[in-house]
Amino acid sequence: MSAVDRWGDNPFFVLDLPVTATRAEVERAGQKWLGMLEVGMSRAAIYTTPLGVRARTPELVRAAMAELRDPERRIGHELWHLEHEPPSTLDAEDDADAEGPEPEPAALRILGWSRP
Amino acid sequence: MSALGIEGLVAQLVAFTAALAFAWLLGVANREESRPGFFGLAQWLVLGLVGLLSGAMLLRGELLGAPVLAMTGVLAWPWAFARGWLIPRGHWRAAWWLVRSSSWTWHDDNKGGALVAAAWAALRAGGPSRALAFVEARCERSDCGAAHLLATGLVDDAAARRWIGSLCEFEGVAAPRMARRLAVQWCAAEAATRGAWSEVARFAGDPDADATVAMLAVVARRMLGAAPCPDDAELERAWKHTPDRADWRPLVERARAHRPAEPTATPAVPREAEPDVHRAALLLHARLLAHARPTAAEVAATARAWDRALADARFTDGVRRRAAAVGARTDALAILRARVEADLVEVVRTTGVALGEDPDRVHDTLGRVRSALHQALLDELELVADGLLTRVRARRALPLHEEWREYLALRGAFTSAVEHTGPNLQRLGYAIVNPAICALGVWLWNDRKNRVHANQMFRWLLREAEIAGDAEAVALHRRNVDCGR
């Protein structure tokens, strides 16, 4: 699993809960999301993380609930919880960096190095 | 001796002298370091005689002289005819046959030249399966020269850059000049299609760069604002020397209108001071993971932010209290530190950030990331090198282009590892790759008689041995390279 996936699958993001959530709140949130996913509510299909929007599935919700039931794992996830920064603020500067001189897509064609 | 016999002898001597003089002039123009052998000179002598005879026939009004003269012209300049007529029209088999006779342009690798012509024509024909199978089958033969790399690249879209790029790095007289010239042109054009102008600019001083590549390099320097930044007059001069210059006009106009951005310092830390050290570290970490092309400074800033957080008594005490509150008995801070380091190693490896070395060898997060990266890269290098060495010792031969692919893979892993961590890995990594590549080169040279590829391997090993300061390897590979001169 990549670093992005590890962080993106953080149970607190999946269940949309603060780190102070009690065990009962975790169970209630999990059941709520499972119910919403079962009836196909579009709002339940995605969740927000500091690295962007990700797809929420019933398997992910169940895994998140299981992770937060284990105190050893829960404390690890708490340390990676970050109140959502809008992804645009994280990405805006990156996009600016990515802008460079435009390519010349016809270069190979002009020299006859591409299929006609 | 009759008068006719003397006249005939004189005519033959004149034709012979004219053919030699013409060949010499072409050789000077071609600036090739080697010359075609007996076959090439005999070819020119015969063609010169046939040309004179057909000219004489035409002068006497015999029309048969015209097709003979035309055929002589085609056979005298097979590559020019193939490139100008057969390749653009996709006549791959005719191009292959004709370029087999190109002893001047392609020298002793005219088989490779013919294959380049066939592959290029096949590309222009839209890649008919028969043509591709024909080229691929010939590229697998054991007698391949350097030009085969270009042919392989033209029919292998996925790995074209690797094959043809490796030909650009050929040193000495192992590759016919035309093969390298075409490879340089392809690589420069391909980099321009990706907008990789810094790669294009590197071809500026290449001895095999033609007028088009020189123009692309000038455009690249203008696009990048690289000093000395070419002015409009230099752009125009480069453009005027380019063949098919009308097609390049839009690019030159774009370069003229381009104003390179002034370099600005990238903030390495969040703009606003973040009082919460843990949150500051998480923000930088998120930014790093979201960044497609992070810099070493950003990795270092993130590592420092985690160092600050993990050294902050308020944060660490809070974590311990919280762990006790939820009933966790493990060391949450140790797990956090391990995951931070694993993430940073992953970022460096996947994005190719050159982390470099730390002369002070500080045992902080960045130092531990460097060490982990260093060890992982050496382990991987050893795995690849051992695989190659074991196969070579067991004499399990692969087709030559597969052998070259394995060599490039190991060389690429070594180069990438050195770029990631710096010169310290150069010495250790060289000690790992040298036995494997040397064994492969010796096997190719001694037993399989493929000296072109083996010589390039020894040249690379010699260069890296000099950088790594391995005197024994330098002496060995100098002898190996000298064998190929």
mmCIF file of C-alpha atoms in Angstrom, chain A residues 24-114:
data_model
loop_
_atom_site.group_PDB
_atom_site.id
_atom_site.type_symbol
_atom_site.label_atom_id
_atom_site.label_comp_id
_atom_site.label_asym_id
_atom_site.label_seq_id
_atom_site.Cartn_x
_atom_site.Cartn_y
_atom_site.Cartn_z
ATOM 1 C CA ALA A 24 -20.209 4.423 20.465
ATOM 2 C CA GLU A 25 -19.889 7.341 18.051
ATOM 3 C CA VAL A 26 -17.618 5.241 15.837
ATOM 4 C CA GLU A 27 -20.218 2.448 15.687
ATOM 5 C CA ARG A 28 -23.063 4.888 14.982
ATOM 6 C CA ALA A 29 -21.094 6.629 12.223
ATOM 7 C CA GLY A 30 -20.159 3.289 10.670
ATOM 8 C CA GLN A 31 -23.764 2.088 10.614
ATOM 9 C CA LYS A 32 -24.892 5.438 9.224
ATOM 10 C CA TRP A 33 -22.460 5.271 6.293
ATOM 11 C CA LEU A 34 -23.244 1.605 5.612
ATOM 12 C CA GLY A 35 -26.940 2.403 5.494
ATOM 13 C CA MET A 36 -26.419 5.363 3.183
ATOM 14 C CA LEU A 37 -24.212 3.307 0.880
ATOM 15 C CA GLU A 38 -26.755 0.519 0.798
ATOM 16 C CA VAL A 39 -29.495 2.829 -0.477
ATOM 17 C CA GLY A 40 -27.043 4.381 -2.946
ATOM 18 C CA MET A 41 -26.902 7.930 -1.593
ATOM 19 C CA SER A 42 -24.375 9.836 -3.650
ATOM 20 C CA ARG A 43 -23.227 11.919 -0.673
ATOM 21 C CA ALA A 44 -21.974 8.731 0.999
ATOM 22 C CA ALA A 45 -19.973 7.549 -1.999
ATOM 23 C CA ILE A 46 -17.041 9.884 -1.437
ATOM 24 C CA TYR A 47 -15.068 11.340 1.451
ATOM 25 C CA THR A 48 -12.504 14.085 1.767
ATOM 26 C CA THR A 49 -8.892 13.705 2.888
ATOM 27 C CA PRO A 50 -5.944 16.132 2.944
ATOM 28 C CA LEU A 51 -4.811 14.444 -0.270
ATOM 29 C CA GLY A 52 -8.101 14.831 -2.124
ATOM 30 C CA VAL A 53 -11.433 13.096 -2.507
ATOM 31 C CA ARG A 54 -11.617 9.287 -2.345
ATOM 32 C CA ALA A 55 -14.312 6.663 -2.901
ATOM 33 C CA ARG A 56 -16.065 5.271 0.194
ATOM 34 C CA THR A 57 -17.125 1.629 -0.005
ATOM 35 C CA PRO A 58 -18.870 -0.644 2.526
ATOM 36 C CA GLU A 59 -15.635 -2.672 2.865
ATOM 37 C CA LEU A 60 -13.685 0.458 3.696
ATOM 38 C CA VAL A 61 -16.262 1.508 6.301
ATOM 39 C CA ARG A 62 -16.204 -1.926 7.964
ATOM 40 C CA ALA A 63 -12.394 -1.948 7.955
ATOM 41 C CA ALA A 64 -12.358 1.553 9.479
ATOM 42 C CA MET A 65 -14.694 0.477 12.277
ATOM 43 C CA ALA A 66 -12.515 -2.553 13.003
ATOM 44 C CA GLU A 67 -9.358 -0.428 13.076
ATOM 45 C CA LEU A 68 -10.823 1.994 15.603
ATOM 46 C CA ARG A 69 -11.972 -0.833 17.897
ATOM 47 C CA ASP A 70 -8.305 -1.754 18.444
ATOM 48 C CA PRO A 71 -6.671 0.788 20.818
ATOM 49 C CA GLU A 72 -3.161 0.080 19.524
ATOM 50 C CA ARG A 73 -4.189 0.895 15.985
ATOM 51 C CA ARG A 74 -6.503 3.709 16.928
ATOM 52 C CA ILE A 75 -3.748 5.797 18.516
ATOM 53 C CA GLY A 76 -1.676 5.399 15.332
ATOM 54 C CA HIS A 77 -4.534 6.680 13.193
ATOM 55 C CA GLU A 78 -5.181 9.575 15.572
ATOM 56 C CA LEU A 79 -1.645 10.819 14.973
ATOM 57 C CA TRP A 80 -2.314 11.018 11.232
ATOM 58 C CA HIS A 81 -5.580 12.877 11.492
ATOM 59 C CA LEU A 82 -5.539 16.341 9.992
ATOM 60 C CA GLU A 83 -8.450 18.711 9.708
ATOM 61 C CA HIS A 84 -9.108 18.906 6.008
ATOM 62 C CA GLU A 85 -7.096 21.398 4.097
ATOM 63 C CA PRO A 86 -8.886 22.097 0.833
ATOM 64 C CA PRO A 87 -6.845 20.150 -1.737
ATOM 65 C CA SER A 88 -6.718 23.236 -3.916
ATOM 66 C CA THR A 89 -4.536 25.058 -1.404
ATOM 67 C CA LEU A 90 -2.131 22.142 -1.373
ATOM 68 C CA ASP A 91 -2.103 21.718 -5.130
ATOM 69 C CA ALA A 92 -2.239 25.308 -6.331
ATOM 70 C CA GLU A 93 1.457 25.919 -6.054
ATOM 71 C CA ASP A 94 2.249 22.514 -7.546
ATOM 72 C CA ASP A 95 0.206 23.339 -10.627
ATOM 73 C CA ALA A 96 2.089 26.585 -10.998
ATOM 74 C CA ASP A 97 5.371 24.693 -10.740
ATOM 75 C CA ALA A 98 4.231 22.224 -13.381
ATOM 76 C CA GLU A 99 3.738 24.940 -15.948
ATOM 77 C CA GLY A 100 6.707 25.101 -18.236
ATOM 78 C CA PRO A 101 7.492 25.859 -21.836
ATOM 79 C CA GLU A 102 4.959 24.163 -24.066
ATOM 80 C CA PRO A 103 5.998 21.017 -25.921
ATOM 81 C CA GLU A 104 6.202 20.750 -29.684
ATOM 82 C CA PRO A 105 3.978 17.740 -30.424
ATOM 83 C CA ALA A 106 4.702 17.831 -34.159
ATOM 84 C CA ALA A 107 8.493 17.485 -33.860
ATOM 85 C CA LEU A 108 8.669 13.755 -34.603
ATOM 86 C CA ARG A 109 6.093 14.059 -37.383
ATOM 87 C CA ILE A 110 7.930 16.871 -39.170
ATOM 88 C CA LEU A 111 11.098 14.798 -39.235
ATOM 89 C CA GLY A 112 9.215 11.753 -40.507
ATOM 90 C CA TRP A 113 9.760 9.738 -37.323
ATOM 91 C CA SER A 114 6.086 9.019 -36.712
#
